[in-house]
C-alpha positions as YAML, in Angstrom:
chain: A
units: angstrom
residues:
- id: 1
  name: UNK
  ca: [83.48, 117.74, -113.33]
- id: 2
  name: UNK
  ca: [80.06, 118.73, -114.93]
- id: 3
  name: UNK
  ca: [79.70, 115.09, -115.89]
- id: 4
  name: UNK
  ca: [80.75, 113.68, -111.96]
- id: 5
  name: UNK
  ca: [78.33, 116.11, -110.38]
- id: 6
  name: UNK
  ca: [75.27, 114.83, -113.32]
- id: 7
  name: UNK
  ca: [75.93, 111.28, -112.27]
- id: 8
  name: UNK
  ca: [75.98, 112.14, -108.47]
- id: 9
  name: UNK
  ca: [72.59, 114.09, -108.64]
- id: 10
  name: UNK
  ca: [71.13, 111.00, -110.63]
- id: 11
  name: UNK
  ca: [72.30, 108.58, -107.84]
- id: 12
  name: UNK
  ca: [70.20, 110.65, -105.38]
- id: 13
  name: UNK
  ca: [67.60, 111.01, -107.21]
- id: 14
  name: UNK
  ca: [67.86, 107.15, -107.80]
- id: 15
  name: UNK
  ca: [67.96, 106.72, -104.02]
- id: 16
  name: UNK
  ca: [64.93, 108.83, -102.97]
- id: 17
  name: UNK
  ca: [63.36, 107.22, -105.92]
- id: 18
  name: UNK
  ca: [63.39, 104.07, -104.30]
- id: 19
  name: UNK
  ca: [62.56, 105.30, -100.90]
- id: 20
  name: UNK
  ca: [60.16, 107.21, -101.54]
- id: 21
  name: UNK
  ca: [58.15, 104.12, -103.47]
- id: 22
  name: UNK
  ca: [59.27, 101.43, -100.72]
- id: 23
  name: UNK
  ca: [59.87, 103.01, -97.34]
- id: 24
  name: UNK
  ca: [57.98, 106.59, -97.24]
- id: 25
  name: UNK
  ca: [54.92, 104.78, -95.48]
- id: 26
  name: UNK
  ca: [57.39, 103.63, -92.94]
- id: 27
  name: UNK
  ca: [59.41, 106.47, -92.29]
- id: 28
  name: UNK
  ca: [55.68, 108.81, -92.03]
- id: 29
  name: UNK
  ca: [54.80, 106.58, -89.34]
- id: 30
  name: UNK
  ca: [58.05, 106.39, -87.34]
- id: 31
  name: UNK
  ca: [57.94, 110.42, -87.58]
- id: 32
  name: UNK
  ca: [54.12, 110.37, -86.26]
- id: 33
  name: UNK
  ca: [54.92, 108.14, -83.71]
- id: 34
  name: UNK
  ca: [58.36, 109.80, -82.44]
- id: 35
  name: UNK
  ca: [56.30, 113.00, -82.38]
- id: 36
  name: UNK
  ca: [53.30, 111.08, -80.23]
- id: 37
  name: UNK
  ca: [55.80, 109.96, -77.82]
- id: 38
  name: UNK
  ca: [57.49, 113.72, -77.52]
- id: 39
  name: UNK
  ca: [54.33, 115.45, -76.69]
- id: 40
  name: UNK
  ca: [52.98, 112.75, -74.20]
- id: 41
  name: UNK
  ca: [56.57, 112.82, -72.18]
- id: 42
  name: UNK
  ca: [56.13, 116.40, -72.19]
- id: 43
  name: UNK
  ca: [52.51, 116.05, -71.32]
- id: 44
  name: UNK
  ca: [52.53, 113.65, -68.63]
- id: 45
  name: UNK
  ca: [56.19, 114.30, -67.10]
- id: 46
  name: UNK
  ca: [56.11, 115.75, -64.07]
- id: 47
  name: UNK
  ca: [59.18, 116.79, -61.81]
- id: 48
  name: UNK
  ca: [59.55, 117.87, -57.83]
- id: 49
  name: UNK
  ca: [59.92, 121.35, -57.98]
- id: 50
  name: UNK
  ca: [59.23, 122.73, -54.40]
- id: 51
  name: UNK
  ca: [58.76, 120.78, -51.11]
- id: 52
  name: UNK
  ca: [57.53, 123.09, -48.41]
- id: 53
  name: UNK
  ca: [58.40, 123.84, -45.05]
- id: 54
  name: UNK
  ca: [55.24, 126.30, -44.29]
- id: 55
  name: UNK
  ca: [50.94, 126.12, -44.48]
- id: 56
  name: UNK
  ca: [49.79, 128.69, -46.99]
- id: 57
  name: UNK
  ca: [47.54, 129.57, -50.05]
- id: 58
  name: UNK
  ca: [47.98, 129.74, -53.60]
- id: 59
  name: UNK
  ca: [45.82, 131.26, -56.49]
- id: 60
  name: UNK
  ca: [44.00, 128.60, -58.37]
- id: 61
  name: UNK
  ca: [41.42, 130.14, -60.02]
- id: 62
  name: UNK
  ca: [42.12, 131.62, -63.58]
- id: 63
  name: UNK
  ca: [38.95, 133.64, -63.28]
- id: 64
  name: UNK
  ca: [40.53, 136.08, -60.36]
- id: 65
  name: UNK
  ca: [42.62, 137.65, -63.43]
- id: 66
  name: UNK
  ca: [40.17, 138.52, -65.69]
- id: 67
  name: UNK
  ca: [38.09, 139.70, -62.90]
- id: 68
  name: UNK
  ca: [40.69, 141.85, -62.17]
- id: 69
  name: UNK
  ca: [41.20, 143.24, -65.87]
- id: 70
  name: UNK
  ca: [37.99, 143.25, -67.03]
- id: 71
  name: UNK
  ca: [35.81, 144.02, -63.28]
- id: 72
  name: UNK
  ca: [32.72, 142.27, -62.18]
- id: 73
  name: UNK
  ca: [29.63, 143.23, -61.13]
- id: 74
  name: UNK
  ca: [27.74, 143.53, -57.85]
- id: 75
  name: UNK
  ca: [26.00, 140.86, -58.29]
- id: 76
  name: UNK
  ca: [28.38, 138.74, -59.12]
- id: 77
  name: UNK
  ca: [29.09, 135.17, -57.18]
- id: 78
  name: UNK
  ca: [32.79, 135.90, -57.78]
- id: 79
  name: UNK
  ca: [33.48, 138.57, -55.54]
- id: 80
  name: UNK
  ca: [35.20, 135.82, -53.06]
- id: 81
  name: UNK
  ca: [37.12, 133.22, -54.46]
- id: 82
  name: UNK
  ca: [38.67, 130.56, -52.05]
- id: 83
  name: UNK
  ca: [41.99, 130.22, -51.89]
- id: 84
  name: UNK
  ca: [43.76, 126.94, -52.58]
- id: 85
  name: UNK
  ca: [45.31, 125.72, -49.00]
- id: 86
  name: UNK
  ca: [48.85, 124.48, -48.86]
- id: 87
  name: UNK
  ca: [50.32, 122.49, -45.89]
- id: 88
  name: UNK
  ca: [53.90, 122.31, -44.73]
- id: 89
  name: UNK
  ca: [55.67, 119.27, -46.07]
- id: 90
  name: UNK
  ca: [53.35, 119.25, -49.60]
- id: 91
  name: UNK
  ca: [55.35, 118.87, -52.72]
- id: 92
  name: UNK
  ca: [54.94, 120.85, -55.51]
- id: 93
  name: UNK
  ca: [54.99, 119.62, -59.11]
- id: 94
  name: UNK
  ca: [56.66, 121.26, -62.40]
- id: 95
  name: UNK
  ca: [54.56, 120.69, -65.97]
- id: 96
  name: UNK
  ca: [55.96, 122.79, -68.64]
- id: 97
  name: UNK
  ca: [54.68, 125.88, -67.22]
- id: 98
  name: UNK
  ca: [52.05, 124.63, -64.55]
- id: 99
  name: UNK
  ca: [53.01, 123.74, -61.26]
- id: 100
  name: UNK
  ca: [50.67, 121.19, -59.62]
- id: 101
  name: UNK
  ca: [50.23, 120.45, -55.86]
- id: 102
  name: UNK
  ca: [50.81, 116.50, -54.61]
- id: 103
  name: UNK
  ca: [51.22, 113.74, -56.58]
- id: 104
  name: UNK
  ca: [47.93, 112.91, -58.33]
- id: 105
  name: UNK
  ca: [48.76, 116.10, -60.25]
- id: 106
  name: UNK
  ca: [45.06, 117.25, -59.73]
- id: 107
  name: UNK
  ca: [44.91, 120.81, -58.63]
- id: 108
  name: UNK
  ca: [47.19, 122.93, -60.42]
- id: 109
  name: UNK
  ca: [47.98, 126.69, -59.19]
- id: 110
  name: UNK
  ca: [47.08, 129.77, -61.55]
- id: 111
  name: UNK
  ca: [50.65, 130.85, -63.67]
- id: 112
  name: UNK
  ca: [52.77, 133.19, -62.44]
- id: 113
  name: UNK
  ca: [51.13, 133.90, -58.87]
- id: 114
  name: UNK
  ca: [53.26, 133.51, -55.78]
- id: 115
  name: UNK
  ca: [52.25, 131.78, -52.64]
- id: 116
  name: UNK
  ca: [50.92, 133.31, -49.76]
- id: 117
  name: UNK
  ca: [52.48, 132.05, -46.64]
- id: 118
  name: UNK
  ca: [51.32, 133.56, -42.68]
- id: 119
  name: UNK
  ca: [47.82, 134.84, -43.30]
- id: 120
  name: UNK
  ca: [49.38, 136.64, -46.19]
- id: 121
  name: UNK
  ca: [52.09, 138.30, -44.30]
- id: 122
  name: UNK
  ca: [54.51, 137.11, -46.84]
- id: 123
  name: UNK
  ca: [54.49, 135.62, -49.72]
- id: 124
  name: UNK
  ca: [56.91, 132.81, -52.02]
- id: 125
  name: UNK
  ca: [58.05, 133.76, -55.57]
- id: 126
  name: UNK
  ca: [57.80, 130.91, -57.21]
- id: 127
  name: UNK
  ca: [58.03, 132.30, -60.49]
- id: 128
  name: UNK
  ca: [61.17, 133.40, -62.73]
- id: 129
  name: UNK
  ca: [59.12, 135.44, -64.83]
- id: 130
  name: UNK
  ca: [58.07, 138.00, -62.13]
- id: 131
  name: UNK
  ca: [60.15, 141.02, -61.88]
- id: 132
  name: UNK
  ca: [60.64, 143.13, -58.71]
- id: 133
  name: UNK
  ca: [60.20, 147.04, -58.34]
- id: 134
  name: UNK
  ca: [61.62, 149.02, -55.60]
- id: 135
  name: UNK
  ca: [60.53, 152.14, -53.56]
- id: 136
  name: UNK
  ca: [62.54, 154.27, -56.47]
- id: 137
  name: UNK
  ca: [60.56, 152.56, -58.83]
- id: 138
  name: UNK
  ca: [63.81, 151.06, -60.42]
- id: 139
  name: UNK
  ca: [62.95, 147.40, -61.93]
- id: 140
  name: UNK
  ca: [65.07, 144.19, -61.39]
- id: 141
  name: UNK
  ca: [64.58, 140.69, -62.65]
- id: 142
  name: UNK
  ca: [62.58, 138.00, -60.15]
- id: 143
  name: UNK
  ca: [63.63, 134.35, -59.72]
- id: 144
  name: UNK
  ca: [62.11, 131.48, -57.78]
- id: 145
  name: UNK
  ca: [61.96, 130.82, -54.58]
- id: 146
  name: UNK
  ca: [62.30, 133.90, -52.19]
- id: 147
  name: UNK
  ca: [60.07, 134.80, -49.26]
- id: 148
  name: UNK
  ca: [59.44, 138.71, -49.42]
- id: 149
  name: UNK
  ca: [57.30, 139.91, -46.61]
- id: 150
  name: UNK
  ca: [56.87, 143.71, -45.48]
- id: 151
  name: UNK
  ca: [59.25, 144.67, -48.81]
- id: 152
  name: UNK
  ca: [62.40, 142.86, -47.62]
- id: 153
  name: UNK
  ca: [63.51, 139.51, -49.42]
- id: 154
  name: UNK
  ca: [64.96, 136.53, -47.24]
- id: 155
  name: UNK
  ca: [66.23, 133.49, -48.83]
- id: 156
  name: UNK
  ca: [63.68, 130.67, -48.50]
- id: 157
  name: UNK
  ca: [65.40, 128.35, -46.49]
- id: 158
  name: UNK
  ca: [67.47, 129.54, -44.30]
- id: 159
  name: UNK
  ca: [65.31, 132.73, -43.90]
- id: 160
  name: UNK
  ca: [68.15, 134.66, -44.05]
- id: 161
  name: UNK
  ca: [67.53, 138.73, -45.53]
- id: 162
  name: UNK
  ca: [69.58, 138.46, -48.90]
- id: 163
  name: UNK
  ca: [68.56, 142.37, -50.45]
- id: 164
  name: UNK
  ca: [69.25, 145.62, -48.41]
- id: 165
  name: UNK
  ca: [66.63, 147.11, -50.85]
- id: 166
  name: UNK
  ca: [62.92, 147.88, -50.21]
- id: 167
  name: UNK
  ca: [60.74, 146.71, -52.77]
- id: 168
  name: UNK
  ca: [57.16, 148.09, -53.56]
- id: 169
  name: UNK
  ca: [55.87, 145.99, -56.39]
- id: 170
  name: UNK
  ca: [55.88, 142.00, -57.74]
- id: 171
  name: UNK
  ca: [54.78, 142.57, -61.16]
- id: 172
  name: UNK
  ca: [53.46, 139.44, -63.07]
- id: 173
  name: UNK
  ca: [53.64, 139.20, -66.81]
- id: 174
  name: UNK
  ca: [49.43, 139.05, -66.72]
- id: 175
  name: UNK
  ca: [49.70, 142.81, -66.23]
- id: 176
  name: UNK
  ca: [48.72, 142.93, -62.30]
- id: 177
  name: UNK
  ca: [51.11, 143.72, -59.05]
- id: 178
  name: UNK
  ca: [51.32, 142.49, -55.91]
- id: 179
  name: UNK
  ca: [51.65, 145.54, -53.60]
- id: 180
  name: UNK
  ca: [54.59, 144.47, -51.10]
- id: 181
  name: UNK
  ca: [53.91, 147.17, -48.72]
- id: 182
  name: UNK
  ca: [50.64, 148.84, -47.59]
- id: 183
  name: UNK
  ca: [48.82, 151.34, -49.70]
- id: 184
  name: UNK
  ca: [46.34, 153.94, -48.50]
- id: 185
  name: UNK
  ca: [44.50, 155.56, -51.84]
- id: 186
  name: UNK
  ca: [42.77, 158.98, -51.17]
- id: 187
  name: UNK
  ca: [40.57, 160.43, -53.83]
- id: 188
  name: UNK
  ca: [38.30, 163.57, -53.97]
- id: 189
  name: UNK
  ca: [35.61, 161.66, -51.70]
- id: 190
  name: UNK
  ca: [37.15, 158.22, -50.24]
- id: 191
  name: UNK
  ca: [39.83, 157.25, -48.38]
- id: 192
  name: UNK
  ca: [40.79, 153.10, -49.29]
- id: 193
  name: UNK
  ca: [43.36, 151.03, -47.57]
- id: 194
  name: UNK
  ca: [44.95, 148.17, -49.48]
- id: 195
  name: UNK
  ca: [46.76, 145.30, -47.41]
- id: 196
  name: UNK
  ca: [50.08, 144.38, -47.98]
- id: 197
  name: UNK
  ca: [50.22, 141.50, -50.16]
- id: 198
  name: UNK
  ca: [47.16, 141.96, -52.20]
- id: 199
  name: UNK
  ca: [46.92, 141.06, -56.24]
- id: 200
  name: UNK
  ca: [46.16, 144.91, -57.28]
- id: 201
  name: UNK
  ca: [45.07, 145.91, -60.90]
- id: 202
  name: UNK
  ca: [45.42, 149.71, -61.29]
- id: 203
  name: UNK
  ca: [44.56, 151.88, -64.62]
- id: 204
  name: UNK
  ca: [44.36, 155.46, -65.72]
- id: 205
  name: UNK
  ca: [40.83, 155.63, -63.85]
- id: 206
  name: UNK
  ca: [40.07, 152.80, -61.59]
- id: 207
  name: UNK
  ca: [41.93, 149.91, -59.26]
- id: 208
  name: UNK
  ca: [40.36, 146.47, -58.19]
- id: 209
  name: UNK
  ca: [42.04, 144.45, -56.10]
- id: 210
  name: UNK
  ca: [41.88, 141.01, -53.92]
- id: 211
  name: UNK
  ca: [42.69, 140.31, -50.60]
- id: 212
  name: UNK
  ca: [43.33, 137.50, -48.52]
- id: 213
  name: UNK
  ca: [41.41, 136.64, -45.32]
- id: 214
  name: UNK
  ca: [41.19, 133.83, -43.51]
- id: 215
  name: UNK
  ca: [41.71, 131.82, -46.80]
- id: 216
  name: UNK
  ca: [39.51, 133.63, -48.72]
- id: 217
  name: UNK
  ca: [40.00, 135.83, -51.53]
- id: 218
  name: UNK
  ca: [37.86, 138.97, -51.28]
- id: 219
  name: UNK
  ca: [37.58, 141.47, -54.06]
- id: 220
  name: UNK
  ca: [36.81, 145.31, -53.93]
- id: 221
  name: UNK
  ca: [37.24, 147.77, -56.38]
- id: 222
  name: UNK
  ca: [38.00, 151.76, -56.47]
- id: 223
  name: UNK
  ca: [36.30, 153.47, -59.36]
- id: 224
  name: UNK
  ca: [37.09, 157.62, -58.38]
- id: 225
  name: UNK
  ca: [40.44, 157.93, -59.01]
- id: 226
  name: UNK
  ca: [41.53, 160.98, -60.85]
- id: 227
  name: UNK
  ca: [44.43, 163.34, -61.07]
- id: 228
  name: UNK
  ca: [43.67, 164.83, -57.64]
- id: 229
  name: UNK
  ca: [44.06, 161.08, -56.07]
- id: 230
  name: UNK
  ca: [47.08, 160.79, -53.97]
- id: 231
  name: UNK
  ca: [48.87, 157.23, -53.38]
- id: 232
  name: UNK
  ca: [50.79, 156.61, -49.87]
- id: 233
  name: UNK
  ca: [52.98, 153.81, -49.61]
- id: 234
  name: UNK
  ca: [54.02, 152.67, -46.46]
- id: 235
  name: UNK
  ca: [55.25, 156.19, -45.73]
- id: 236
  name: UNK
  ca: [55.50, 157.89, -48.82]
- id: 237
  name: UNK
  ca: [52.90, 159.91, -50.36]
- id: 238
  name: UNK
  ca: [52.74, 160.04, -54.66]
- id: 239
  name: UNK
  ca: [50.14, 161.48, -57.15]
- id: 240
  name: UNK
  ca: [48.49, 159.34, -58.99]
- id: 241
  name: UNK
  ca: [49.92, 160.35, -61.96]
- id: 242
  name: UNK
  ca: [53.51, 159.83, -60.77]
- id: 243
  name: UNK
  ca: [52.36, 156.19, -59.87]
- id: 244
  name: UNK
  ca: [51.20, 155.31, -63.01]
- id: 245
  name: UNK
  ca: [53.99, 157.31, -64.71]
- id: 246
  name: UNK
  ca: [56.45, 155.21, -62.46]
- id: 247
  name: UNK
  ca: [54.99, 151.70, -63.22]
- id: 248
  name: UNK
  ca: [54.95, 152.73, -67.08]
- id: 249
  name: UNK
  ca: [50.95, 152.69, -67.08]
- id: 250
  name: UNK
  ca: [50.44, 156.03, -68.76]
- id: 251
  name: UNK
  ca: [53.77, 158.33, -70.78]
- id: 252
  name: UNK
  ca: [55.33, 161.15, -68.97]
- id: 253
  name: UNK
  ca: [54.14, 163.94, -67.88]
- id: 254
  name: UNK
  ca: [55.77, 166.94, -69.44]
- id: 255
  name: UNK
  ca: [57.01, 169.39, -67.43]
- id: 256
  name: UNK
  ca: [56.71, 173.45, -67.99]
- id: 257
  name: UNK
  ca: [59.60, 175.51, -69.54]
- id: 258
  name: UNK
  ca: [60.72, 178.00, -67.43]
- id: 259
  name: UNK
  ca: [60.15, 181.38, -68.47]
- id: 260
  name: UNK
  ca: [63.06, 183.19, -70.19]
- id: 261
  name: UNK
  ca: [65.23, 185.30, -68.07]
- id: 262
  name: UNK
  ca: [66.01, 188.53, -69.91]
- id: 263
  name: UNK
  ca: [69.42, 189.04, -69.93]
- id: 264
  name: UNK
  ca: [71.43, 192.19, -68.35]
- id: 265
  name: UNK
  ca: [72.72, 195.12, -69.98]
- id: 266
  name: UNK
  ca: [76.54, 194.32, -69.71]
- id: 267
  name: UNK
  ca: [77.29, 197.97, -70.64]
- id: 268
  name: UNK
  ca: [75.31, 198.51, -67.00]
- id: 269
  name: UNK
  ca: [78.16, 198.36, -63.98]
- id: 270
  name: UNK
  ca: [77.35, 195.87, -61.29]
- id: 271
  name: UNK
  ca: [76.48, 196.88, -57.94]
- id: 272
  name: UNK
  ca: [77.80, 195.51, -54.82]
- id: 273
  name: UNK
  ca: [81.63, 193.68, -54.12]
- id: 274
  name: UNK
  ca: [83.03, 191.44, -55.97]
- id: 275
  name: UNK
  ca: [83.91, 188.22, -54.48]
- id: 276
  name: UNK
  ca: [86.63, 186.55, -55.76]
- id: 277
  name: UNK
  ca: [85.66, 182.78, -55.78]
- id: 278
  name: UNK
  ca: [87.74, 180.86, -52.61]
- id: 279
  name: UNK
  ca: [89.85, 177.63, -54.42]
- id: 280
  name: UNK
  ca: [88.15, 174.02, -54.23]
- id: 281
  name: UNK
  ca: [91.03, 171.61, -52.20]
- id: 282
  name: UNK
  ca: [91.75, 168.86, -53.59]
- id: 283
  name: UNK
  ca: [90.58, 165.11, -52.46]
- id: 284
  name: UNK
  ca: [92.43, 162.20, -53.34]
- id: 285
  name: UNK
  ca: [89.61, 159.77, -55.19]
- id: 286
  name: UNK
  ca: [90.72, 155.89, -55.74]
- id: 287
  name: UNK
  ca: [87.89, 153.47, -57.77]
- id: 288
  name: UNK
  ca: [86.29, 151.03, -55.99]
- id: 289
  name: UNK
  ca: [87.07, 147.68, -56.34]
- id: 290
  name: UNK
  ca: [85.50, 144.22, -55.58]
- id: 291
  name: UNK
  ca: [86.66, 140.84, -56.02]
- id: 292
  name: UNK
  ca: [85.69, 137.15, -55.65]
- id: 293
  name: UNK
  ca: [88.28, 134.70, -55.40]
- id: 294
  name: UNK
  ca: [88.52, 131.06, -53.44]
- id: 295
  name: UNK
  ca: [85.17, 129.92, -55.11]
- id: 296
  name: UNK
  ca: [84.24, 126.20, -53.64]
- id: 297
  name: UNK
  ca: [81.47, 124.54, -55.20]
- id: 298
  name: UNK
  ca: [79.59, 121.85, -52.70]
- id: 299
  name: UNK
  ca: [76.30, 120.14, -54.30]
- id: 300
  name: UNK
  ca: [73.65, 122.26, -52.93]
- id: 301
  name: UNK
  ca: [76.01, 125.29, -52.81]
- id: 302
  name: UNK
  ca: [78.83, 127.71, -53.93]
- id: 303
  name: UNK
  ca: [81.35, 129.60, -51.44]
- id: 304
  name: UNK
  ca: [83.39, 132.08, -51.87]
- id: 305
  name: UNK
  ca: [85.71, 135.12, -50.67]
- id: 306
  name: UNK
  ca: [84.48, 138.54, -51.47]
- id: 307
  name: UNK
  ca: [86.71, 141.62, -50.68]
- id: 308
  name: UNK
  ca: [84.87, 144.81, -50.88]
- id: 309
  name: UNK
  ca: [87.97, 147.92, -51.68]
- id: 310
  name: UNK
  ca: [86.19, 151.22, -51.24]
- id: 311
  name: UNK
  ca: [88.51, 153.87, -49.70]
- id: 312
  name: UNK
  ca: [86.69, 156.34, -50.87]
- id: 313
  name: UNK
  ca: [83.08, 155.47, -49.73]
- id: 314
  name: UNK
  ca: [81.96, 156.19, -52.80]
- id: 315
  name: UNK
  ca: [79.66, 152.89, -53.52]
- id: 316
  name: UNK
  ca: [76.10, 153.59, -53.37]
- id: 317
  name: UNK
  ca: [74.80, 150.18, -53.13]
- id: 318
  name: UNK
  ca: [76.05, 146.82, -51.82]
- id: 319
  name: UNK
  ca: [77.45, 144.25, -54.38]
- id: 320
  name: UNK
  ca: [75.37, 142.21, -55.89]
- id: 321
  name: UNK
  ca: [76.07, 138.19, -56.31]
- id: 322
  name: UNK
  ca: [73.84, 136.89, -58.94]
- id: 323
  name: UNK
  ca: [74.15, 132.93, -59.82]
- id: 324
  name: UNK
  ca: [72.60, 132.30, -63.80]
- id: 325
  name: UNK
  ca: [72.36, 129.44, -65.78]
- id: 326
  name: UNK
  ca: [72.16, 130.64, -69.39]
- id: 327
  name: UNK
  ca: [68.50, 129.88, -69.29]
- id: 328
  name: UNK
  ca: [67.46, 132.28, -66.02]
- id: 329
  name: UNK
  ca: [68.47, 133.73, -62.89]
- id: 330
  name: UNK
  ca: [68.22, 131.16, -59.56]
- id: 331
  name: UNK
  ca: [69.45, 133.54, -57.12]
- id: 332
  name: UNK
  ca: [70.63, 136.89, -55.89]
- id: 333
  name: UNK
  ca: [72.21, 138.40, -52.92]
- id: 334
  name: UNK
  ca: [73.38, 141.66, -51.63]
- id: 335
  name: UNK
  ca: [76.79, 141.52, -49.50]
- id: 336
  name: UNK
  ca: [77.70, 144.32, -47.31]
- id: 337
  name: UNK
  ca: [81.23, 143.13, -45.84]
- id: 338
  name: UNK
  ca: [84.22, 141.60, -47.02]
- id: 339
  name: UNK
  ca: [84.39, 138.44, -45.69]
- id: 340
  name: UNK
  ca: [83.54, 134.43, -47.38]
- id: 341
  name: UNK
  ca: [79.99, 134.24, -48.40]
- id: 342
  name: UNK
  ca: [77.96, 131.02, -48.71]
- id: 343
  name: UNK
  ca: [75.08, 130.43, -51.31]
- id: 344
  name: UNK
  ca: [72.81, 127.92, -50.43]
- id: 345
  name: UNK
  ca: [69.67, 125.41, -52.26]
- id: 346
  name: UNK
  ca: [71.44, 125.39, -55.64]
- id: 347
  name: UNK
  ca: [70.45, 122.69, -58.30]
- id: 348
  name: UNK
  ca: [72.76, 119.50, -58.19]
- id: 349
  name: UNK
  ca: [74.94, 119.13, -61.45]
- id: 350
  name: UNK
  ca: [74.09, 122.12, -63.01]
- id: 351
  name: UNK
  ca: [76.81, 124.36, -64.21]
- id: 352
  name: UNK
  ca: [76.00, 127.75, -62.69]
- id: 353
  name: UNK
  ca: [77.56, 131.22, -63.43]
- id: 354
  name: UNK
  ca: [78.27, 133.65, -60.65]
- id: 355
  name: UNK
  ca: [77.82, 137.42, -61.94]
- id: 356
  name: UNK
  ca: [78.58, 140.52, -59.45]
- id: 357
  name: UNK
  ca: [77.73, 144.33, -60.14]
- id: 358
  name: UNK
  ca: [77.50, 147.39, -57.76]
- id: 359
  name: UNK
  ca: [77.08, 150.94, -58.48]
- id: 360
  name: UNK
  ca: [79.31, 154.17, -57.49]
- id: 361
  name: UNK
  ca: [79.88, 157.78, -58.05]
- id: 362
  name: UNK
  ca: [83.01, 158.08, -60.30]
- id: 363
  name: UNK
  ca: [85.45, 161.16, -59.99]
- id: 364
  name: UNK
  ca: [82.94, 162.94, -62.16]
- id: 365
  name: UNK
  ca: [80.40, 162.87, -60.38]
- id: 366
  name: UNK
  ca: [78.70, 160.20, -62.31]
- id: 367
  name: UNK
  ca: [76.56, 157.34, -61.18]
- id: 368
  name: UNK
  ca: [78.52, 154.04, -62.84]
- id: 369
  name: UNK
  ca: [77.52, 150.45, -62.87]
- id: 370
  name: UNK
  ca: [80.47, 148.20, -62.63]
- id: 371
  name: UNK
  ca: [79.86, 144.45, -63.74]
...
C-alpha cells in the first residue's frame, strides 16, 4: 500500500509538473478573463425592479446623510437639497444594491431611502433592509414595496391596508428614521413640529431633520433637547429619555428600589374582621388555533383558506401571513377573519414559503407566540 500511494503522489506531481511548465500561462489568463467577465455582468447588468403607477420623489443625494449625522452650518448651500422627481409609469432599475431610474441608468437613488409619493403624504419601501417600529416601540422586519402613509401599511398595488398595526418609525440601516406619524418636540424654550414623513436624525442632545416641500428637501435642526424635553407623537406624549431608551439610542434608565417595608410584629393581634377570601369560578380555556389549508399558487399570486379557532378570545393580535424566500421577506399581511385570502404581485417562478404566527394569552396568563 505504502508503495501504491508513493507512485500515485509521483504521478501528480508528474502531472502538475507538466502543467505547470506548459499550460499555467494559459490557465492564469482564462482565470483573469472569467473573473473580467463576472465583474462586468455584475457591473453593467441591470434588471426591472419597479414600474410605477404614481409621480413622486426620491433621495438622490448621498450628502443629505452625512448632513444629517454630522450637521451643517448656517451658512451652508446645503440646507435645501432638491429632490429627485419621479413620474407615474417610470421604471426603476436594480444594480447590485443601487436602484437607478429609466433606462440610460443615469440617475441613481441614495441606498436604502424610500420614495415619497403625494407631496410626501406617503411614502414606498423599496428597501428589504429597512425595519419597521410600532407605537409600542416593538421592531419587525421591512420588505419592498409597501405604501405606508399616516402609520398604516397598504399593499402597493391594490392599495389594499395589509397591517392592523400603527407604526411610528422606518429605520434605515444608515442610522436615521423616517417618522411615520407627526412629531411635536417641546424643550425648556421651543416648541418644534416635525411633518410626517420626514428623514429625522435624533441623539442624546440634538435632532436634525429634512422635510419635503414642494420637491424640495429643507433641513432644520433642534439643538436644546435635554432630559426635560418631552416628545408627542401623533397623540402620545414621551420623555425624551423614554424615546431614545425605546429606539435603543441611549441604555436604560434604572429605576429606584422601593424602600423596605418593615415587617409586623406577628406576636401583635390584627385588628379588624377577617375576611375569608370568596372562591375564583372556574372558566373553561381552549388554545387557539389557526390553520391554512387549500393553498393555490397562480403566477403573480398564492391563495389560500385560513380558519381562525379562538373560542376563547384570547388572541391579542391578528395572524400574520408572511411569504419568504430563503434570501428575504417579500410580503406580509395581517388577516382578521376566517375566510380564503389572496396574495398578490409575487415574483414568477420563484419558490416562495408561506410562514404564519399570532400571539395569545395562554391559561397562565402568559403572552405566547405561536409560529
Amino acid at each position: 500500500m505504502k508503495q501504491i500511494g508513493q507512485t500515485v503522489k509521483q504521478e501528480i506531481e508528474h502531472v502538475w509538473n507538466h502543467v505547470n511548465k506548459d499550460y499555467l500561462p494559459f490557465v492564469l489568463v482564462m482565470i483573469l478573463a472569467l473573473a473580467i467577465m463576472t465583474f462586468g455582468y455584475l457591473y453593467f447588468t441591470f434588471t426591472p425592479h419597479l414600474v410605477l403607477n404614481e409621480d413622486g420623489y426620491a433621495v438622490s443625494d448621498k450628502k443629505m446623510t452625512t448632513n444629517l449625522v454630522n450637521g451643517i452650518t448656517k451658512s451652508s448651500k446645503e440646507v435645501t437639497t432638491k429632490a429627485l422627481s419621479l413620474k407615474a409609469s417610470d421604471t426603476l432599475y436594480q444594480n447590485q444594491q443601487t436602484l437607478y431610474l429609466g433606462e440610460s441608468h443615469k440617475k441613481g437613488l441614495a441606498k436604502d431611502y424610500p420614495l415619497f409619493l403625494n407631496q410626501g403624504l406617503a411614502i414606498l419601501n423599496v428597501s428589504s433592509k429597512n425595519d419597521l417600529i410600532d407605537a409600542s416601540f416593538n421592531r419587525y422586519a421591512g420588505y419592498e414595496n409597501f405604501i405606508i402613509s399616516d402609520g398604516s401599511i397598504y399593499h402597493y398595488l391594490e392599495k389594499e391596508k395589509v397591517d392592523q398595526r400603527t407604526y411610528y418609525f422606518l429605520k434605515m440601516p444608515n442610522q436615521l428614521y423616517i417618522n411615520l406619524r407627526p412629531m411635536k418636540i417641546t424643550t425648556s424654550l421651543h416648541t418644534y413640529e416635525i411633518k410626517m414623513n420626514s428623514i429625522v436624525y435624533v441623539s442624546e442632545s440634538e435632532i436634525r431633520y429634512y422635510t419635503l416641500e414642494q420637491g424640495v428637501f429643507h433641513y432644520h435642526e433642534i439643538l436644546d433637547c435635554d432630559l426635560d424635553t418631552t416628545v408627542m407623537i401623533a397623540d402620545t406624549k414621551y420623555d425624551y429619555g423614554t424615546v431614545l431608551e425605546k429606539l435603543e439610542l441611549q441604555d436604560p434608565i434604572k429605576e429606584e428600589q422601593p424602600a423596605e417595608v418593615t415587617p409586623t410584629d406577628p406576636s401583635k393581634p390584627t385588628v379588624g374582621p377577617v375576611m375569608s377570601p370568596k372562591p375564583t369560578p372556574e372558566v373553561s380555556y381552549e388554545k387557539p388555533t389557526v390553520r391554512i389549508s387549500e393553498v393555490k399558487v397562480g403566477i403573480y399570486s398564492v391563495r389560500f383558506a385560513i380558519e381562525i379557532h379562538d373560542p376563547s378570545g384570547v388572541i391579542t393580535s391578528y395572524p400574520s401571513i408572511e411569504v419568504r424566500t430563503k434570501e428575504k421577506l417579500h410580503l406580509r399581511r395581517m388577516i382578521q377573519n376566517s375566510g380564503t385570502s389572496e396574495l398578490v404581485g409575487l415574483l414568477p417562478d420563484t419558490a416562495f414559503q408561506l410562514q404564519g404566527s399570532f400571539t395569545y394569552v395562554n391559561q397562565e396568563g402568559t403572552l405566547v407566540k405561536e409560529t
